[in-house]
Amino acid sequence: MSELPNIVVTGASGRMGQMLIRTVEASGKARVSAAVERSGHAWVGQDLGEVMGVAKGVVVTDDPLEAFATAQAVLDFTAPAATVEFAALAAQARLVHVIGTTGMEAEHLARLEPAARHAVIVRAGNMSLGVNLLVELTRKVAQALDADWDVEVIEAHHRHKVDAPSGTALMLGEAAAEGRGVSLAEVSDRGRDGITGARDRGHIGFSAIRGGDIVGEHDVLFAGEGERVILRHVATDRAIFARGALKAALWGQGKAPGEYSMADVLGF
């Protein structure tokens, strides 16, 4: 093993994949030992030094098992089905699996449980310090304000984002529900259209905006009679997510198997 931890980046050609590779290489705290792309992708067989100008000597592969064999961690911001498959392989190799994939449903999360019995999984809908602080603040404000205060989670992302609400919006909704001691599944309102009727007391609403190159904006609105409280986070650079993912990968070294959150990593 090299002096610096070896890290695999999956979905290497994507926006986040490239940002993760650049962040790891620039950190001085770890090195990219492998980059994974799907079979048939144009990058497979190419040197990262040629296609990105960094991590020269790392050839993109479509064989994650081989890539994981000599690594200590994998950074995974891909798609739910792919993440589930990577989790099984990461568990076999006893890697720290950092998951920033969004759009995961209950069935995907259930399939992570066996992997977490053998390896460290750090999963979060958002890896940034600021967003995770916002989650904690949302929980505390929801606990302090009763159901007479309506809660609305409003999020905005770039036009290419394929899932809604965002993983971060769902994190915030869960935090608000936890603060009030209720199940989000029972009080969630999404996709209002047409004659919806009056808002139900205690429900948590979600609104999604998609357009341009918006990196990520999240507001949690607590609306009462005659007053509003708004908690807000604005991301202007994807590097904040990559830095958080790297921090999680390093934090997970030597930890007991299990599924952790960024709150664990940041000590909240």
Coordinates of C-alpha atoms in Angstrom, one line a residue:
M1 CA 0.0 0.0 0.0
S2 CA 1.3 3.5 -0.8
E3 CA 1.9 6.0 2.0
L4 CA -1.3 7.9 0.9
P5 CA -4.6 6.1 0.9
N6 CA -5.7 4.7 -2.5
I7 CA -9.1 6.0 -3.6
V8 CA -11.3 4.8 -6.5
V9 CA -13.6 7.2 -8.2
T10 CA -16.7 5.7 -10.0
G11 CA -18.5 7.5 -12.8
A12 CA -15.2 9.1 -13.6
S13 CA -16.3 11.1 -16.6
G14 CA -19.3 12.8 -15.0
R15 CA -19.3 16.3 -13.5
M16 CA -18.9 15.0 -10.0
G17 CA -16.5 12.2 -11.0
Q18 CA -14.1 14.7 -12.6
M19 CA -14.4 17.0 -9.6
L20 CA -13.7 14.1 -7.2
I21 CA -10.6 13.1 -9.1
R22 CA -9.2 16.7 -9.2
T23 CA -10.0 17.2 -5.5
V24 CA -8.3 14.0 -4.4
E25 CA -5.2 14.6 -6.5
A26 CA -4.9 18.2 -5.3
S27 CA -5.4 17.4 -1.6
G28 CA -2.1 15.8 -0.8
K29 CA -4.0 13.5 1.5
A30 CA -4.8 10.7 -0.8
R31 CA -4.3 9.5 -4.4
V32 CA -6.6 8.3 -7.2
S33 CA -5.6 4.7 -7.7
A34 CA -8.3 3.8 -10.2
A35 CA -11.2 5.3 -12.1
V36 CA -14.3 3.4 -13.1
E37 CA -16.7 3.9 -16.0
R38 CA -19.5 1.8 -17.5
S39 CA -18.6 -0.7 -20.2
G40 CA -18.5 0.8 -23.7
H41 CA -17.8 4.3 -22.5
A42 CA -15.3 6.2 -24.6
W43 CA -13.1 6.8 -21.5
V44 CA -12.5 3.1 -20.8
G45 CA -8.9 2.3 -21.6
Q46 CA -7.9 5.9 -21.6
D47 CA -5.3 7.4 -19.3
L48 CA -6.7 10.1 -17.0
G49 CA -3.7 12.2 -17.8
E50 CA -4.8 12.3 -21.4
V51 CA -8.5 12.9 -20.9
M52 CA -8.3 15.2 -17.8
G53 CA -4.7 16.3 -17.5
V54 CA -4.4 14.9 -13.9
A55 CA -3.7 11.5 -12.3
K56 CA -1.4 10.5 -15.2
G57 CA -0.9 6.7 -15.3
V58 CA -4.4 5.9 -14.1
V59 CA -6.2 4.1 -16.8
V60 CA -10.0 4.2 -16.7
T61 CA -11.5 0.7 -16.3
D62 CA -14.9 -0.9 -16.5
D63 CA -13.9 -3.6 -14.0
P64 CA -14.7 -2.3 -10.5
L65 CA -13.6 -5.5 -8.8
E66 CA -10.1 -5.1 -10.1
A67 CA -10.1 -1.4 -9.3
F68 CA -11.3 -2.0 -5.7
A69 CA -8.7 -4.7 -5.0
T70 CA -5.8 -2.3 -4.2
A71 CA -7.8 0.6 -2.7
Q72 CA -8.8 1.8 0.7
A73 CA -11.9 3.8 -0.3
V74 CA -14.3 4.4 -3.2
L75 CA -16.1 7.7 -3.9
D76 CA -19.4 7.0 -5.6
F77 CA -21.7 9.6 -7.0
T78 CA -23.4 7.5 -9.7
A79 CA -26.9 6.0 -10.0
P80 CA -28.9 3.9 -7.5
A81 CA -28.6 0.6 -9.3
A82 CA -24.9 1.0 -9.9
T83 CA -24.3 2.1 -6.3
V84 CA -25.9 -1.0 -4.9
E85 CA -23.6 -3.2 -7.1
F86 CA -20.6 -1.2 -6.0
A87 CA -21.6 -1.6 -2.4
A88 CA -21.4 -5.4 -2.6
L89 CA -18.0 -5.3 -4.2
A90 CA -16.7 -2.6 -1.8
A91 CA -17.8 -4.8 1.1
Q92 CA -15.9 -7.8 -0.3
A93 CA -12.8 -5.6 -0.5
R94 CA -13.5 -4.0 2.9
L95 CA -13.3 -0.5 1.4
V96 CA -14.8 2.6 2.9
H97 CA -17.7 3.3 0.5
V98 CA -18.6 7.0 0.4
I99 CA -22.0 7.3 -1.3
G100 CA -23.2 10.7 -2.6
T101 CA -25.7 9.1 -5.0
T102 CA -29.2 10.6 -4.9
G103 CA -32.5 9.3 -6.0
M104 CA -32.2 6.1 -3.9
E105 CA -35.4 4.4 -3.0
A106 CA -36.2 2.1 0.0
E107 CA -35.3 -1.0 -2.0
H108 CA -31.9 0.4 -2.8
L109 CA -31.2 1.4 0.8
A110 CA -32.3 -2.1 2.0
R111 CA -29.7 -3.7 -0.3
L112 CA -27.0 -1.6 1.3
E113 CA -27.6 -3.2 4.7
P114 CA -25.7 -6.5 4.1
A115 CA -22.7 -4.5 2.8
A116 CA -22.7 -2.3 5.9
R117 CA -22.2 -5.4 8.1
H118 CA -18.8 -5.9 6.5
A119 CA -17.5 -2.5 5.6
V120 CA -17.9 1.2 6.4
I121 CA -20.5 3.1 4.3
V122 CA -20.8 6.8 4.6
R123 CA -23.9 7.9 2.9
A124 CA -25.4 11.4 2.6
G125 CA -27.6 13.3 0.2
N126 CA -25.1 16.1 0.5
M127 CA -21.5 16.0 1.6
S128 CA -21.0 19.7 2.4
L129 CA -20.4 21.1 5.9
G130 CA -22.8 23.9 5.4
V131 CA -25.7 21.7 4.3
N132 CA -25.2 19.3 7.2
L133 CA -25.2 22.2 9.6
L134 CA -28.5 23.3 7.9
V135 CA -29.9 19.8 8.5
E136 CA -29.2 20.2 12.3
L137 CA -30.7 23.7 12.4
T138 CA -33.8 22.5 10.6
R139 CA -34.3 19.7 13.2
K140 CA -33.9 22.1 16.0
V141 CA -36.2 24.8 14.6
A142 CA -38.9 22.2 13.7
Q143 CA -38.7 20.9 17.3
A144 CA -39.2 24.5 18.6
L145 CA -42.1 25.4 16.3
D146 CA -45.3 23.5 16.4
A147 CA -47.5 22.3 13.5
D148 CA -49.2 25.7 13.3
W149 CA -46.0 26.6 11.4
D150 CA -46.1 25.2 7.8
V151 CA -42.8 23.8 6.5
E152 CA -41.8 24.0 2.9
V153 CA -38.5 22.7 1.5
I154 CA -37.6 24.6 -1.7
E155 CA -34.7 23.4 -3.8
A156 CA -33.1 24.5 -7.1
H157 CA -30.6 22.7 -9.3
H158 CA -29.2 22.7 -12.8
R159 CA -31.2 21.5 -15.8
H160 CA -29.4 18.2 -16.0
K161 CA -30.4 16.9 -12.6
V162 CA -32.6 13.8 -13.1
D163 CA -34.2 13.3 -9.7
A164 CA -36.6 15.4 -7.6
P165 CA -36.8 16.3 -4.8
S166 CA -33.0 16.4 -4.4
G167 CA -31.3 14.1 -1.9
T168 CA -30.5 17.2 0.2
A169 CA -34.2 18.3 0.2
L170 CA -35.2 14.9 1.5
M171 CA -32.5 15.1 4.2
L172 CA -34.0 18.5 5.2
G173 CA -37.5 17.1 5.1
E174 CA -36.5 14.1 7.3
A175 CA -34.8 16.5 9.8
A176 CA -38.0 18.6 10.0
A177 CA -40.1 15.4 10.5
E178 CA -37.7 14.1 13.2
G179 CA -37.8 17.4 15.0
R180 CA -41.6 17.1 15.2
G181 CA -41.6 13.4 16.0
V182 CA -43.5 12.3 12.9
S183 CA -42.8 10.1 9.9
L184 CA -42.0 12.1 6.7
A185 CA -43.7 9.5 4.6
E186 CA -47.0 10.3 6.4
V187 CA -46.8 14.1 6.1
S188 CA -45.0 14.7 2.8
D189 CA -46.6 16.9 0.1
R190 CA -45.0 16.8 -3.4
G191 CA -45.8 17.9 -6.9
R192 CA -48.9 20.1 -6.2
D193 CA -50.9 20.8 -9.3
G194 CA -54.5 21.7 -10.0
I195 CA -57.2 22.0 -7.4
T196 CA -55.3 20.5 -4.4
G197 CA -57.4 21.8 -1.6
A198 CA -56.1 23.6 1.5
R199 CA -52.8 22.6 3.0
D200 CA -53.0 19.9 5.7
R201 CA -51.8 21.1 9.1
G202 CA -48.4 19.7 10.0
H203 CA -47.5 18.6 6.4
I204 CA -44.1 19.2 5.0
G205 CA -44.1 20.4 1.4
F206 CA -41.4 20.1 -1.3
S207 CA -40.9 22.4 -4.3
A208 CA -38.2 21.8 -7.0
I209 CA -36.7 24.2 -9.5
R210 CA -34.6 23.1 -12.5
G211 CA -32.7 25.4 -14.7
G212 CA -29.4 26.6 -16.1
D213 CA -26.2 25.7 -14.2
I214 CA -27.5 26.1 -10.7
V215 CA -25.2 24.1 -8.4
G216 CA -27.6 23.8 -5.5
E217 CA -29.8 26.0 -3.5
H218 CA -32.0 24.9 -0.5
D219 CA -34.4 26.9 1.6
V220 CA -36.4 25.6 4.5
L221 CA -39.4 27.9 5.0
F222 CA -41.3 27.9 8.3
A223 CA -44.4 30.0 7.7
G224 CA -46.6 31.0 10.6
E225 CA -49.3 33.6 11.0
G226 CA -47.7 37.0 10.4
E227 CA -44.1 35.8 10.3
R228 CA -41.7 33.5 8.6
V229 CA -38.4 31.9 9.4
I230 CA -36.2 30.9 6.5
L231 CA -33.0 28.8 6.7
R232 CA -30.9 28.8 3.5
H233 CA -27.8 27.3 2.0
V234 CA -26.4 28.2 -1.4
A235 CA -23.7 26.1 -3.1
T236 CA -21.6 27.9 -5.8
D237 CA -18.9 25.3 -6.4
R238 CA -19.2 21.5 -6.6
A239 CA -15.8 21.2 -5.0
I240 CA -17.6 21.5 -1.6
F241 CA -19.2 18.1 -2.2
A242 CA -15.9 16.6 -3.3
R243 CA -14.0 17.9 -0.3
G244 CA -16.7 16.5 2.0
A245 CA -16.5 13.1 0.3
L246 CA -12.8 13.0 0.6
K247 CA -13.1 13.9 4.3
A248 CA -15.5 11.1 4.8
A249 CA -13.2 8.6 3.0
L250 CA -10.3 9.5 5.3
W251 CA -12.5 9.6 8.4
G252 CA -13.8 6.1 7.7
Q253 CA -10.4 4.5 7.8
G254 CA -10.2 2.1 10.7
K255 CA -13.8 2.6 11.7
A256 CA -16.0 -0.4 12.6
P257 CA -18.3 -1.7 9.8
G258 CA -21.7 0.1 9.6
E259 CA -23.6 2.8 7.9
Y260 CA -22.6 6.4 8.9
S261 CA -23.8 9.9 7.9
M262 CA -21.9 13.1 7.4
A263 CA -23.2 14.1 10.8
D264 CA -21.0 11.3 12.2
V265 CA -18.0 12.5 10.1
L266 CA -18.4 16.1 11.2
G267 CA -19.1 15.2 14.9
F268 CA -22.5 16.9 15.0

